[in-house]
Amino acid sequence: MKRQSVEIIESHMLNHNVKAFRTERPRGFEFDPGQATELSLPNEKDLADEKRPFTFTSLPADPWLEFTIKTYPDHNGVTDRLRSYERGDVFEIGEAWGAIKYQGPGLFLAGGAGITPFLSILRSLKESHDLTECGLWFSNRTKQDIFLKDELQALLDDRLRLILTDEEGSSETAGRIDREQLKTHVSDFGQNFYICGPDPMVKDLSDSLELLDVPESRIVTEDLG
């Protein structure tokens, strides 16, 4: 599929460095929950050839496309430029591909912006009333890094655990998602485990789950093929 330009119809900050964008949706454009596309900024001359993968966070039936993007102001790159993008500005996107595919009920383990492939999946499951057997652990460095907390609590109720690695909070768990946390708080290691976050986190958790006798087929990570 050739690359297509899409115009922003709405944008707003979700916290100090995460911004949500809704764009128009090209006719006939399809994606599955958890899939991503390569996004570029054709009007930025020095970055026009830079393509970055971002996940769709809208529902497949929505009349718009949505992206929830963590920005890095200290890097002169695509996400830094996106902080200033507003309604009327233009992205360029390619076809939908890979990322995380839902394979049945389970526990979602997300680190920071790694939650984005899960958002469309969880929202879709809520629409189909199939979310009751799923849980989410969402790890961030500090409280100010958490985003969409109210929506996630509404979706998951007590099946949501918020974890802070660099700060203690009254309603959040301090520490990291690791083997000890899993051993202490997970009762069913026969369920699916979905992991997305920084590469070291994905590897460490995959290894930890295998040591806890979770079959490899039950550990779902990004499919980049």
Short mmCIF file of C-alpha atoms in Angstrom, two decimals:
data_model
loop_
_atom_site.label_atom_id
_atom_site.label_comp_id
_atom_site.label_asym_id
_atom_site.label_seq_id
_atom_site.Cartn_x
_atom_site.Cartn_y
_atom_site.Cartn_z
CA MET A 1 0.00 0.00 0.00
CA LYS A 2 1.33 3.45 -0.84
CA ARG A 3 1.81 5.95 1.95
CA GLN A 4 -1.10 8.28 2.64
CA SER A 5 -1.42 11.74 4.16
CA VAL A 6 -3.86 12.16 7.05
CA GLU A 7 -4.85 15.46 8.65
CA ILE A 8 -5.07 15.90 12.42
CA ILE A 9 -8.60 16.64 13.57
CA GLU A 10 -7.88 16.77 17.34
CA SER A 11 -4.88 16.63 19.67
CA HIS A 12 -4.25 17.03 23.40
CA MET A 13 -1.64 16.21 26.03
CA LEU A 14 -2.42 13.28 28.35
CA ASN A 15 0.40 14.10 30.77
CA HIS A 16 3.67 16.04 30.64
CA ASN A 17 5.09 14.08 27.68
CA VAL A 18 2.36 11.92 26.12
CA LYS A 19 0.12 13.39 23.43
CA ALA A 20 -2.98 11.90 21.79
CA PHE A 21 -3.77 12.62 18.14
CA ARG A 22 -6.89 11.85 16.15
CA THR A 23 -6.64 12.06 12.39
CA GLU A 24 -8.95 11.60 9.47
CA ARG A 25 -9.19 7.99 8.29
CA PRO A 26 -8.48 7.18 4.64
CA ARG A 27 -11.29 5.40 2.85
CA GLY A 28 -10.86 1.63 3.09
CA PHE A 29 -8.02 1.79 5.64
CA GLU A 30 -8.16 -1.25 7.95
CA PHE A 31 -6.22 -2.39 11.02
CA ASP A 32 -6.57 -4.91 13.83
CA PRO A 33 -6.33 -4.00 17.53
CA GLY A 34 -2.65 -3.98 18.52
CA GLN A 35 -1.33 -3.19 15.06
CA ALA A 36 0.96 -0.29 14.16
CA THR A 37 2.02 1.78 11.17
CA GLU A 38 5.12 3.73 10.17
CA LEU A 39 4.40 7.42 10.65
CA SER A 40 6.39 10.28 9.13
CA LEU A 41 6.21 14.07 8.94
CA PRO A 42 6.33 15.05 5.27
CA ASN A 43 6.39 18.79 5.98
CA GLU A 44 9.54 18.62 8.15
CA LYS A 45 12.30 18.89 5.55
CA ASP A 46 15.06 17.48 7.77
CA LEU A 47 12.87 14.58 8.99
CA ALA A 48 10.67 13.86 5.96
CA ASP A 49 12.39 10.53 5.30
CA GLU A 50 12.30 9.41 8.94
CA LYS A 51 9.64 6.76 9.61
CA ARG A 52 8.75 5.74 13.15
CA PRO A 53 6.42 2.91 14.26
CA PHE A 54 3.37 3.96 16.27
CA THR A 55 0.39 1.89 17.33
CA PHE A 56 -3.23 2.65 16.53
CA THR A 57 -5.06 3.28 19.81
CA SER A 58 -8.49 3.81 18.28
CA LEU A 59 -11.06 1.08 17.70
CA PRO A 60 -11.14 -0.60 14.26
CA ALA A 61 -14.69 0.70 13.75
CA ASP A 62 -13.94 4.32 14.67
CA PRO A 63 -14.28 6.86 11.84
CA TRP A 64 -10.91 8.34 12.80
CA LEU A 65 -7.41 7.04 13.51
CA GLU A 66 -5.88 7.68 16.91
CA PHE A 67 -2.25 7.62 18.03
CA THR A 68 -1.03 7.98 21.62
CA ILE A 69 2.59 9.05 21.44
CA LYS A 70 5.26 9.59 24.08
CA THR A 71 7.33 12.62 23.10
CA TYR A 72 10.99 13.22 23.86
CA PRO A 73 11.68 16.99 23.95
CA ASP A 74 15.41 16.42 24.57
CA HIS A 75 15.76 14.65 21.20
CA ASN A 76 15.53 16.59 17.95
CA GLY A 77 13.43 13.96 16.21
CA VAL A 78 9.94 12.96 15.15
CA THR A 79 8.38 12.82 18.63
CA ASP A 80 9.87 16.17 19.62
CA ARG A 81 8.33 17.82 16.56
CA LEU A 82 5.00 16.15 17.30
CA ARG A 83 4.61 18.16 20.52
CA SER A 84 3.79 21.21 18.41
CA TYR A 85 1.44 19.44 15.98
CA GLU A 86 -2.19 20.49 16.23
CA ARG A 87 -5.44 20.34 14.28
CA GLY A 88 -4.83 20.87 10.56
CA ASP A 89 -1.27 19.53 10.58
CA VAL A 90 -0.49 16.43 8.52
CA PHE A 91 1.08 13.01 9.12
CA GLU A 92 1.94 10.41 6.55
CA ILE A 93 1.21 6.74 7.30
CA GLY A 94 1.80 3.39 5.65
CA GLU A 95 -0.11 0.12 5.91
CA ALA A 96 -0.95 -1.55 9.23
CA TRP A 97 1.42 -4.28 10.35
CA GLY A 98 2.54 -6.62 13.12
CA ALA A 99 2.79 -5.54 16.73
CA ILE A 100 0.72 -7.39 19.39
CA LYS A 101 -2.03 -9.83 18.44
CA TYR A 102 -4.71 -10.78 20.95
CA GLN A 103 -4.77 -14.53 21.60
CA GLY A 104 -7.30 -14.80 24.39
CA PRO A 105 -7.73 -13.71 28.04
CA GLY A 106 -4.63 -13.00 30.06
CA LEU A 107 -2.45 -10.52 31.88
CA PHE A 108 -1.05 -7.48 30.05
CA LEU A 109 2.34 -6.26 31.28
CA ALA A 110 3.16 -2.75 30.04
CA GLY A 111 6.13 -0.47 30.59
CA GLY A 112 5.50 3.21 29.88
CA ALA A 113 4.62 3.82 26.24
CA GLY A 114 4.53 0.03 25.84
CA ILE A 115 0.89 0.23 26.87
CA THR A 116 -0.11 1.70 23.49
CA PRO A 117 -0.56 -1.62 21.61
CA PHE A 118 -2.79 -2.76 24.47
CA LEU A 119 -5.13 0.25 24.39
CA SER A 120 -7.00 -0.70 21.22
CA ILE A 121 -7.14 -4.33 22.36
CA LEU A 122 -8.57 -3.47 25.80
CA ARG A 123 -11.03 -0.95 24.37
CA SER A 124 -12.18 -3.49 21.80
CA LEU A 125 -12.63 -6.16 24.46
CA LYS A 126 -14.72 -3.74 26.51
CA GLU A 127 -16.94 -3.11 23.48
CA SER A 128 -17.49 -6.86 23.05
CA HIS A 129 -17.93 -7.49 26.81
CA ASP A 130 -14.91 -9.85 26.82
CA LEU A 131 -12.66 -7.93 29.23
CA THR A 132 -13.58 -9.54 32.55
CA GLU A 133 -10.84 -12.21 32.39
CA CYS A 134 -8.04 -9.76 31.54
CA GLY A 135 -5.78 -7.76 33.82
CA LEU A 136 -3.20 -5.03 33.31
CA TRP A 137 -0.01 -4.14 35.13
CA PHE A 138 1.16 -0.69 34.04
CA SER A 139 4.68 0.32 35.07
CA ASN A 140 5.98 3.89 35.01
CA ARG A 141 8.85 5.73 36.63
CA THR A 142 6.79 8.28 38.61
CA LYS A 143 3.17 9.32 39.15
CA GLN A 144 3.46 12.13 36.62
CA ASP A 145 4.37 9.57 33.93
CA ILE A 146 1.04 7.71 34.28
CA PHE A 147 -1.55 8.51 31.63
CA LEU A 148 -5.17 7.45 31.00
CA LYS A 149 -5.43 6.31 34.62
CA ASP A 150 -9.16 7.07 34.94
CA GLU A 151 -10.04 5.22 31.74
CA LEU A 152 -7.92 2.21 32.68
CA GLN A 153 -9.53 2.00 36.12
CA ALA A 154 -12.99 2.22 34.55
CA LEU A 155 -12.07 -0.55 32.10
CA LEU A 156 -10.40 -2.93 34.54
CA ASP A 157 -11.42 -1.96 38.09
CA ASP A 158 -9.37 -4.05 40.56
CA ARG A 159 -7.66 -5.91 37.71
CA LEU A 160 -5.43 -2.86 37.17
CA ARG A 161 -2.13 -2.55 39.05
CA LEU A 162 -0.12 0.64 38.74
CA ILE A 163 3.58 0.21 39.46
CA LEU A 164 6.17 2.95 40.06
CA THR A 165 9.86 2.16 39.67
CA ASP A 166 11.35 5.46 40.94
CA GLU A 167 8.76 6.69 43.42
CA GLU A 168 6.39 5.47 46.11
CA GLY A 169 2.69 6.28 45.95
CA SER A 170 -0.29 5.63 48.19
CA SER A 171 -2.27 3.71 45.55
CA GLU A 172 0.61 2.39 43.42
CA THR A 173 3.00 -0.49 43.97
CA ALA A 174 6.66 0.47 44.32
CA GLY A 175 9.28 -1.58 42.49
CA ARG A 176 9.51 -3.26 39.12
CA ILE A 177 7.54 -5.90 37.31
CA ASP A 178 9.85 -8.85 37.87
CA ARG A 179 9.86 -12.53 38.76
CA GLU A 180 9.17 -11.86 42.45
CA GLN A 181 6.20 -9.62 41.68
CA LEU A 182 4.83 -12.28 39.37
CA LYS A 183 5.30 -15.07 41.92
CA THR A 184 3.63 -13.00 44.63
CA HIS A 185 0.65 -11.61 42.75
CA VAL A 186 -0.17 -14.05 39.92
CA SER A 187 -2.15 -17.19 40.75
CA ASP A 188 -2.64 -18.55 37.22
CA PHE A 189 0.47 -19.17 35.14
CA GLY A 190 -1.56 -21.02 32.54
CA GLN A 191 -3.06 -17.82 31.16
CA ASN A 192 -1.67 -15.67 28.35
CA PHE A 193 0.90 -13.01 29.18
CA TYR A 194 1.21 -9.99 26.88
CA ILE A 195 4.40 -7.95 27.24
CA CYS A 196 5.32 -4.61 25.71
CA GLY A 197 7.84 -2.03 26.83
CA PRO A 198 11.58 -1.35 26.63
CA ASP A 199 13.54 -4.24 25.11
CA PRO A 200 15.32 -5.18 28.39
CA MET A 201 11.97 -5.35 30.19
CA VAL A 202 10.46 -7.59 27.50
CA LYS A 203 13.43 -9.96 27.61
CA ASP A 204 13.61 -10.08 31.41
CA LEU A 205 9.89 -10.77 31.79
CA SER A 206 9.86 -13.37 29.01
CA ASP A 207 12.75 -15.16 30.71
CA SER A 208 11.10 -14.88 34.13
CA LEU A 209 7.81 -16.31 32.86
CA GLU A 210 9.61 -19.24 31.25
CA LEU A 211 11.33 -19.93 34.60
CA LEU A 212 7.85 -19.92 36.15
CA ASP A 213 6.86 -22.68 33.69
CA VAL A 214 4.74 -20.50 31.42
CA PRO A 215 4.72 -22.14 27.95
CA GLU A 216 6.40 -20.07 25.26
CA SER A 217 3.13 -20.12 23.31
CA ARG A 218 1.47 -18.20 26.17
CA ILE A 219 4.01 -15.34 26.10
CA VAL A 220 2.96 -12.75 23.53
CA THR A 221 5.34 -9.96 22.48
CA GLU A 222 5.65 -7.73 19.43
CA ASP A 223 5.66 -9.45 16.06
CA LEU A 224 7.83 -7.33 13.80
CA GLY A 225 7.62 -9.68 10.86
#
